[in-house]
Coordinates of C-alpha atoms in Angstrom, one line a residue:
M1 CA 19.0 72.9 82.0
K2 CA 16.9 72.7 78.8
L3 CA 13.4 71.5 79.3
W4 CA 12.0 68.8 77.1
R5 CA 9.3 70.0 74.8
P6 CA 7.3 67.3 73.0
G7 CA 6.7 67.6 69.3
I8 CA 3.3 67.2 67.7
T9 CA 3.5 63.4 68.0
G10 CA 4.3 63.6 71.7
K11 CA 1.5 66.1 72.3
L12 CA -1.0 64.0 70.5
F13 CA 0.1 60.9 72.4
L14 CA -0.1 62.7 75.7
A15 CA -3.6 64.1 74.9
I16 CA -5.1 60.7 73.9
F17 CA -3.3 58.8 76.6
S18 CA -4.4 61.3 79.3
T19 CA -8.0 61.0 78.0
C20 CA -7.8 57.2 78.3
L21 CA -6.4 57.4 81.8
L22 CA -9.2 59.8 82.8
V23 CA -11.8 57.4 81.4
L24 CA -10.2 54.5 83.2
A25 CA -10.1 56.4 86.5
I26 CA -13.7 57.4 86.2
M27 CA -14.7 53.8 85.3
H28 CA -12.7 52.4 88.1
W29 CA -14.2 54.8 90.6
G30 CA -17.7 54.1 89.2
V31 CA -17.3 50.4 89.4
R32 CA -15.9 50.5 92.9
L33 CA -18.7 52.8 94.1
S34 CA -21.3 50.6 92.4
F35 CA -19.8 47.5 93.9
E36 CA -19.6 48.8 97.4
R37 CA -23.1 50.2 97.4
G38 CA -24.5 47.1 95.8
F39 CA -22.6 44.8 98.1
I40 CA -23.7 46.7 101.2
D41 CA -27.3 46.6 100.0
Y42 CA -27.0 42.9 99.4
I43 CA -25.6 42.2 102.9
K44 CA -28.1 44.6 104.5
H45 CA -31.1 42.9 102.8
G46 CA -29.8 39.4 103.9
N47 CA -29.2 40.5 107.5
E48 CA -32.7 42.1 107.7
Q49 CA -34.2 38.8 106.6
R50 CA -32.2 36.9 109.1
L51 CA -32.9 39.3 111.9
E52 CA -36.6 38.9 111.2
L53 CA -36.4 35.1 111.2
L54 CA -34.2 35.1 114.3
G55 CA -36.6 37.6 116.1
D56 CA -39.6 35.4 115.3
A57 CA -37.9 32.2 116.5
L58 CA -36.7 33.8 119.7
G59 CA -40.1 35.3 120.3
E60 CA -41.6 31.8 120.0
Q61 CA -39.1 30.4 122.5
Y62 CA -39.7 33.3 124.9
A63 CA -43.4 32.6 124.8
L64 CA -42.7 29.0 125.7
H65 CA -40.3 29.7 128.6
G66 CA -41.8 33.0 129.9
N67 CA -38.4 34.7 130.3
W68 CA -34.8 34.8 128.9
Q69 CA -33.2 32.3 131.2
F70 CA -33.2 29.7 128.5
L71 CA -31.0 31.9 126.3
R72 CA -28.7 33.7 128.8
H73 CA -25.2 32.6 128.0
N74 CA -26.5 29.6 126.2
D75 CA -24.6 29.8 122.9
R76 CA -25.4 26.2 122.2
F77 CA -29.1 26.9 121.9
M78 CA -28.4 29.9 119.7
F79 CA -26.2 27.6 117.5
Q80 CA -29.1 25.2 117.1
I81 CA -31.5 27.9 116.0
L82 CA -28.9 29.1 113.4
K83 CA -28.4 25.5 112.2
S84 CA -32.1 25.1 111.7
F85 CA -32.0 28.2 109.4
E86 CA -29.2 26.6 107.4
H87 CA -31.3 23.3 107.2
D88 CA -34.1 25.3 105.7
E89 CA -31.7 26.9 103.2
D90 CA -30.5 23.5 102.1
G91 CA -34.2 22.7 101.4
R92 CA -34.2 25.6 99.0
N93 CA -36.8 27.7 100.9
P94 CA -37.2 30.7 98.5
N95 CA -38.0 33.0 101.5
M96 CA -34.6 32.3 103.1
P97 CA -31.6 34.7 102.7
P98 CA -28.2 33.5 101.5
H99 CA -25.9 31.3 103.6
G100 CA -24.1 32.7 106.6
W101 CA -24.0 35.9 108.6
R102 CA -22.0 38.7 107.1
T103 CA -22.0 40.8 110.3
Q104 CA -21.8 40.3 114.0
F105 CA -25.1 40.3 115.9
W106 CA -26.4 40.5 119.6
V107 CA -29.5 39.5 121.4
V108 CA -30.5 41.9 124.2
D109 CA -33.4 41.8 126.7
Q110 CA -35.9 44.6 127.4
D111 CA -33.2 46.3 129.6
Y112 CA -30.7 46.3 126.7
K113 CA -28.5 43.7 128.5
A114 CA -26.7 41.4 126.2
L115 CA -27.9 37.8 126.2
V116 CA -25.9 36.5 123.3
G117 CA -23.2 38.0 121.2
P118 CA -19.5 39.1 121.1
R119 CA -17.9 40.7 124.0
G120 CA -17.8 44.4 124.0
P121 CA -20.4 47.2 123.7
V122 CA -23.5 46.7 121.6
P123 CA -23.3 49.2 118.7
S124 CA -25.9 52.0 118.9
D125 CA -26.0 52.5 115.1
G126 CA -26.6 48.9 114.2
T127 CA -29.6 47.4 112.6
R128 CA -32.2 46.1 115.1
R129 CA -35.3 44.0 115.0
A130 CA -37.7 43.9 118.0
I131 CA -38.7 40.6 119.6
N132 CA -42.4 41.0 120.1
V133 CA -44.5 38.6 122.3
N134 CA -48.2 39.2 122.8
G135 CA -47.9 42.8 121.6
R136 CA -45.0 43.6 124.0
D137 CA -41.3 44.1 123.0
V138 CA -39.3 41.8 125.2
G139 CA -35.9 42.2 123.5
W140 CA -34.1 43.1 120.3
V141 CA -31.8 41.4 117.8
I142 CA -29.1 43.9 116.8
A143 CA -26.5 43.5 113.9
S144 CA -23.4 45.6 113.5
P145 CA -23.5 48.3 110.7
V146 CA -23.0 46.8 107.3
E147 CA -20.9 49.8 106.1
R148 CA -18.3 49.0 108.7
L149 CA -17.7 45.7 107.1
T150 CA -16.8 47.1 103.7
R151 CA -15.0 50.2 105.0
N152 CA -12.6 48.1 107.1
T153 CA -12.1 45.6 104.2
D154 CA -12.9 42.7 106.5
I155 CA -14.3 40.6 103.6
N156 CA -11.9 38.6 101.5
F157 CA -14.2 38.9 98.5
D158 CA -14.0 42.7 98.7
R159 CA -10.2 42.6 98.9
Q160 CA -10.1 40.3 95.9
Q161 CA -12.4 42.6 93.9
R162 CA -10.2 45.6 94.7
R163 CA -7.1 43.6 93.6
T164 CA -8.7 42.4 90.4
S165 CA -10.0 45.9 89.6
W166 CA -6.5 47.4 89.9
I167 CA -5.0 44.7 87.7
I168 CA -7.6 45.4 85.1
V169 CA -6.7 49.2 85.3
A170 CA -3.0 48.4 84.9
L171 CA -3.5 46.2 81.9
S172 CA -5.9 48.7 80.4
T173 CA -3.4 51.4 80.9
L174 CA -0.7 49.4 79.1
L175 CA -3.1 48.6 76.2
A176 CA -4.2 52.2 76.0
A177 CA -0.6 53.4 75.8
A178 CA 0.3 50.9 73.0
A179 CA -2.9 51.7 71.0
T180 CA -2.4 55.5 71.5
F181 CA 1.3 55.3 70.4
L182 CA 0.3 53.4 67.2
L183 CA -2.6 55.7 66.6
A184 CA -0.5 58.9 67.0
R185 CA 2.1 57.6 64.7
G186 CA -0.4 56.6 62.1
L187 CA -2.3 59.9 62.2
L188 CA 0.8 62.1 62.1
A189 CA 2.7 60.2 59.4
P190 CA 1.0 62.2 56.6
V191 CA 1.7 65.4 58.6
K192 CA 5.4 64.6 58.9
R193 CA 5.5 64.0 55.1
L194 CA 3.9 67.4 54.5
V195 CA 6.4 69.0 56.9
E196 CA 9.4 67.4 55.2
G197 CA 8.0 68.3 51.8
T198 CA 7.4 71.9 52.9
H199 CA 11.0 72.2 54.1
R200 CA 12.4 70.9 50.8
L201 CA 10.0 73.2 48.9
A202 CA 11.2 76.2 51.0
A203 CA 14.8 75.2 50.2
G204 CA 14.1 75.6 46.5
D205 CA 13.4 72.0 45.5
F206 CA 10.3 72.5 43.4
T207 CA 10.3 68.9 42.2
T208 CA 9.2 67.8 45.7
R209 CA 5.9 65.8 45.9
V210 CA 4.2 64.0 48.8
D211 CA 2.3 60.7 48.7
S212 CA -1.5 61.1 49.0
T213 CA -2.9 57.7 50.2
S214 CA -6.2 58.9 51.7
Q215 CA -9.3 60.8 50.8
D216 CA -9.7 62.7 54.1
E217 CA -8.6 66.3 54.9
L218 CA -4.9 65.3 55.1
G219 CA -5.2 63.6 51.7
K220 CA -6.8 66.7 50.2
L221 CA -4.1 68.8 51.8
A222 CA -1.4 66.6 50.3
Q223 CA -3.0 67.0 46.8
D224 CA -3.1 70.7 47.2
F225 CA 0.5 70.7 48.3
N226 CA 1.4 68.7 45.1
Q227 CA -0.5 71.2 43.0
L228 CA 1.2 74.1 44.7
A229 CA 4.6 72.5 44.1
S230 CA 3.8 71.8 40.5
T231 CA 2.7 75.4 40.0
L232 CA 5.9 76.7 41.6
E233 CA 8.0 74.4 39.5
K234 CA 6.2 75.6 36.3
N235 CA 6.6 79.2 37.3
H236 CA 10.2 78.7 38.1
N237 CA 10.9 77.1 34.8
M238 CA 8.9 79.8 33.0
R239 CA 10.8 82.6 34.8
R240 CA 14.1 81.1 33.8
A241 CA 13.0 80.7 30.2
Y242 CA 11.5 84.2 30.3
M243 CA 14.8 85.7 31.4
A244 CA 16.7 83.7 28.9
D245 CA 14.4 84.9 26.1
I246 CA 14.6 88.5 27.2
S247 CA 18.4 88.3 27.2
H248 CA 18.4 86.7 23.8
E249 CA 16.0 89.2 22.3
L250 CA 17.9 92.2 23.7
R251 CA 21.3 90.9 22.6
T252 CA 20.4 90.8 18.9
P253 CA 19.7 94.5 18.4
L254 CA 22.5 95.5 20.8
A255 CA 25.0 93.4 18.8
I256 CA 23.9 95.0 15.6
L257 CA 24.2 98.5 17.1
R258 CA 27.6 97.6 18.5
G259 CA 28.8 96.3 15.2
E260 CA 27.6 99.3 13.2
L261 CA 29.2 101.7 15.7
E262 CA 32.5 99.8 15.7
A263 CA 32.5 99.8 11.9
I264 CA 32.1 103.5 11.8
Q265 CA 34.7 104.0 14.5
D266 CA 37.2 101.9 12.6
G267 CA 36.5 103.7 9.4
V268 CA 35.2 100.5 7.7
R269 CA 31.9 102.2 7.2
Q270 CA 31.3 105.9 6.6
F271 CA 29.1 108.0 8.9
T272 CA 26.4 108.6 6.3
P273 CA 22.6 109.3 6.4
E274 CA 22.1 105.6 5.4
S275 CA 24.2 104.3 8.3
V276 CA 22.4 106.6 10.7
A277 CA 19.1 105.3 9.4
S278 CA 20.3 101.7 10.0
L279 CA 21.3 102.6 13.5
Q280 CA 17.9 104.3 14.1
M281 CA 16.1 101.2 12.8
E282 CA 17.9 99.0 15.3
V283 CA 17.2 101.5 18.1
A284 CA 13.6 101.5 17.1
T285 CA 13.5 97.7 17.2
L286 CA 15.1 97.7 20.7
T287 CA 12.7 100.4 21.9
K288 CA 9.7 98.5 20.6
L289 CA 10.9 95.4 22.4
V290 CA 11.4 97.3 25.7
D291 CA 8.0 98.9 25.3
D292 CA 6.4 95.5 24.7
L293 CA 8.1 94.1 27.8
H294 CA 6.8 97.0 29.8
Q295 CA 3.3 96.6 28.4
L296 CA 3.4 92.9 29.1
S297 CA 4.3 93.5 32.7
L298 CA 1.5 96.0 33.0
S299 CA -1.1 93.7 31.4
D300 CA -0.6 91.0 34.0
E301 CA -3.7 90.8 36.2
G302 CA -2.9 92.4 39.5
A303 CA 0.1 94.3 38.1
L304 CA -1.9 97.5 38.1
A305 CA -5.4 98.5 39.0
Y306 CA -7.7 98.2 36.1
Q307 CA -10.1 101.1 35.9
K308 CA -13.2 99.2 35.0
K309 CA -16.7 100.6 34.3
S310 CA -19.7 99.9 32.1
L311 CA -18.9 100.7 28.5
D312 CA -20.1 99.9 24.9
I313 CA -17.4 97.6 23.5
I314 CA -18.8 98.0 19.9
T315 CA -17.9 101.7 20.0
L316 CA -14.4 101.0 21.1
L317 CA -14.0 98.3 18.4
E318 CA -15.2 100.6 15.7
V319 CA -12.9 103.4 16.8
A320 CA -9.9 101.0 16.8
A321 CA -10.8 99.7 13.3
G322 CA -11.2 103.2 12.0
A323 CA -7.8 104.2 13.2
F324 CA -6.2 101.3 11.3
R325 CA -8.2 101.5 8.1
Q326 CA -5.8 103.9 6.3
R327 CA -2.8 101.6 7.1
F328 CA -4.8 98.6 5.9
D329 CA -5.7 100.4 2.7
S330 CA -2.0 101.4 2.1
R331 CA -1.1 97.6 2.0
G332 CA -4.1 96.7 -0.1
L333 CA -5.9 95.0 2.8
S334 CA -9.6 95.4 3.6
I335 CA -11.4 95.5 7.0
R336 CA -15.0 94.3 7.3
L337 CA -17.1 94.6 10.5
A338 CA -20.1 92.4 11.3
L339 CA -21.1 93.4 14.8
P340 CA -24.2 94.0 16.9
D341 CA -25.4 97.6 17.4
H342 CA -24.6 97.8 21.1
V343 CA -22.9 95.4 23.7
T344 CA -22.3 96.6 27.2
I345 CA -19.5 95.0 29.3
F346 CA -17.7 95.9 32.5
G347 CA -14.1 96.7 31.6
D348 CA -11.2 99.1 31.2
S349 CA -11.5 101.1 28.0
D350 CA -7.7 101.8 27.7
R351 CA -6.7 98.2 28.2
L352 CA -9.4 97.0 25.8
M353 CA -8.3 99.5 23.2
Q354 CA -4.7 98.1 23.7
L355 CA -6.2 94.6 23.1
F356 CA -7.8 95.7 19.8
N357 CA -4.8 97.6 18.6
N358 CA -2.5 94.5 19.1
L359 CA -4.9 92.2 17.3
L360 CA -5.3 94.6 14.4
E361 CA -1.5 95.2 14.3
N362 CA -1.0 91.4 14.3
S363 CA -3.3 91.0 11.2
L364 CA -1.8 94.0 9.5
R365 CA 1.7 92.8 9.9
Y366 CA 1.2 89.1 9.0
T367 CA -1.4 89.2 6.2
D368 CA -0.3 89.1 2.6
E369 CA -1.1 92.1 0.3
G370 CA -4.6 92.0 -1.1
G371 CA -6.0 90.1 1.8
Q372 CA -8.7 90.9 4.2
L373 CA -9.7 90.9 7.9
L374 CA -13.2 90.2 9.1
I375 CA -14.2 91.3 12.6
S376 CA -17.5 89.6 13.7
G377 CA -19.3 89.4 17.0
E378 CA -22.3 87.9 18.6
V379 CA -23.9 87.6 22.1
N380 CA -24.3 84.1 23.4
Q381 CA -25.4 83.1 26.9
Q382 CA -24.3 86.3 28.7
R383 CA -21.0 86.4 26.8
F384 CA -19.8 88.5 23.9
I385 CA -17.8 86.6 21.3
M386 CA -15.6 88.4 18.9
T387 CA -13.6 86.8 16.1
F388 CA -10.7 88.4 14.2
A389 CA -10.3 86.3 11.0
D390 CA -7.7 87.2 8.5
S391 CA -6.5 85.7 5.2
A392 CA -3.4 83.9 4.2
P393 CA -0.7 83.0 5.1
G394 CA -1.8 80.6 7.9
V395 CA 0.0 78.4 10.4
N396 CA 0.0 74.7 11.1
D397 CA -1.6 73.1 14.2
D398 CA 1.7 73.0 16.2
Q399 CA 2.3 76.7 15.6
L400 CA -1.3 77.5 16.4
N401 CA -1.0 76.0 19.9
R402 CA 2.0 78.2 20.7
L403 CA 0.8 81.6 19.4
F404 CA 0.3 83.0 22.9
E405 CA 3.7 82.0 24.2
R406 CA 6.0 84.9 25.0
F407 CA 8.6 85.7 22.4
Y408 CA 7.2 83.0 20.1
R409 CA 7.2 83.8 16.4
T410 CA 6.2 81.3 13.7
E411 CA 8.5 80.2 11.0
G412 CA 7.7 81.2 7.4
S413 CA 5.7 84.2 6.4
R414 CA 4.6 85.1 10.0
N415 CA 8.1 85.6 11.4
R416 CA 10.5 88.1 12.8
A417 CA 11.1 89.8 9.4
S418 CA 7.8 91.5 9.9
G419 CA 9.2 93.3 12.9
G420 CA 7.3 91.7 15.7
S421 CA 8.7 91.0 19.2
G422 CA 6.5 88.0 19.9
L423 CA 4.8 89.6 22.9
G424 CA 1.7 91.1 21.3
L425 CA -0.6 88.1 21.7
S426 CA 0.8 87.4 25.2
I427 CA -0.3 90.9 26.2
C428 CA -3.7 90.3 24.6
K429 CA -4.1 87.1 26.6
N430 CA -3.3 88.9 29.9
I431 CA -5.8 91.7 29.2
V432 CA -8.6 89.2 28.3
A433 CA -7.9 87.2 31.4
A434 CA -8.0 90.3 33.6
H435 CA -11.5 90.9 32.3
G436 CA -12.7 87.4 33.1
G437 CA -12.6 86.2 29.5
T438 CA -10.8 83.7 27.3
L439 CA -8.6 84.0 24.2
K440 CA -8.4 81.3 21.6
A441 CA -6.7 80.8 18.2
G442 CA -7.9 78.7 15.3
H443 CA -7.7 78.4 11.5
S444 CA -9.5 81.1 9.6
P445 CA -11.9 80.2 6.8
F446 CA -9.9 82.7 4.6
G447 CA -6.7 80.8 5.0
G448 CA -5.1 82.8 7.8
V449 CA -5.5 82.8 11.6
S450 CA -8.7 83.4 13.5
I451 CA -8.4 84.9 17.0
T452 CA -11.6 84.5 19.2
V453 CA -12.2 86.7 22.2
E454 CA -14.9 85.9 24.8
L455 CA -15.8 88.5 27.4
P456 CA -18.6 88.3 30.0
L457 CA -21.5 90.7 29.8
I458 CA -23.1 92.8 32.6
Q459 CA -25.6 90.5 34.1
N460 CA -28.6 92.9 34.0
Q461 CA -28.1 93.6 30.3

């Protein structure tokens, strides 16, 4: 037989409802205890007053008669004394106790023989008041224990209070159950939405979103869930686009290679040094693309352990510019440097050298002959800002915003004819991000493109 296991709603309901029942039980027990003790004290105080009055009255009568013969088995006389008490109460004597006797009482003589009272033994644990005449105890007035009255539920008022108390407990329990059920459902409604959303998200539905209607912890959790779902959806779309772009970029050189080889095989084209050179060019393009894809995967932050240390970035930049100077000169391009003497950062020299090489290669490849590249740098608020500004041709604003997208190449002069794969600036962006910096693109004052790199400095510099 399968046991019923409550869900989170049932558990929360049982927890709150059990707490309410415990509070009700404690309150009921406390009220009953307080009532019984207070009621007993109330009756005991009234009986003590009546015993004192009755003792004084009987003492006066004993002094007049000299013995107890006037009272022995004379219930009528006792009734008259009690009536006189009630007459005084009707006159609103503030010293008199409340109406009526709550307990049984006896009057005994000096030998403890009952003079007035119910049949049966006189209780030994009852409340007693001595009847004193001329300094001598001639008898006692004895009342039955007050506790026995409440314990045996001999008072209708006590029974009524018990019944009312239990009715209140029952009604409170029903009210607590209804309130707890509504509260549990209200509190767990956002949790259920999150659970359902998580299931859909785990099933691959990245368009899933949950409503966030509150500003508490659950509302913030729903906002974080929506942000996570949005990030997963974006990454999913980017991954699909990325794979489609890779497939497209690899297909082009492979198609050319296949066409060239089939042409040679069919005899349409002769196997000459020129055809071999054409094939080698396409292989080089394919190799460059595969290498760039590999570098892109390595440049992602967390893809490999960056070997960071304190280094002078100016020295690295000067070495990279010196290595490209001859290639720039061969195309009629000039490189100018406007840098501080020394700037120390915490970074990976190999990855930073790769960054500079890609930026220099980008300017070399896409700048018209006779142009220039200005590399400037300055320190501003614990950050080193480098700018690579080249000359024409430039790009429009829409192209400028997409320069760092993978496989993106601008139309016009800065296009695929220059031999680029469209991954160089994406690699640069990953390297800069891994160093805690930012990479931006803008219009150069020389008519080309300006790439700005910001890297944090070592704090104690």
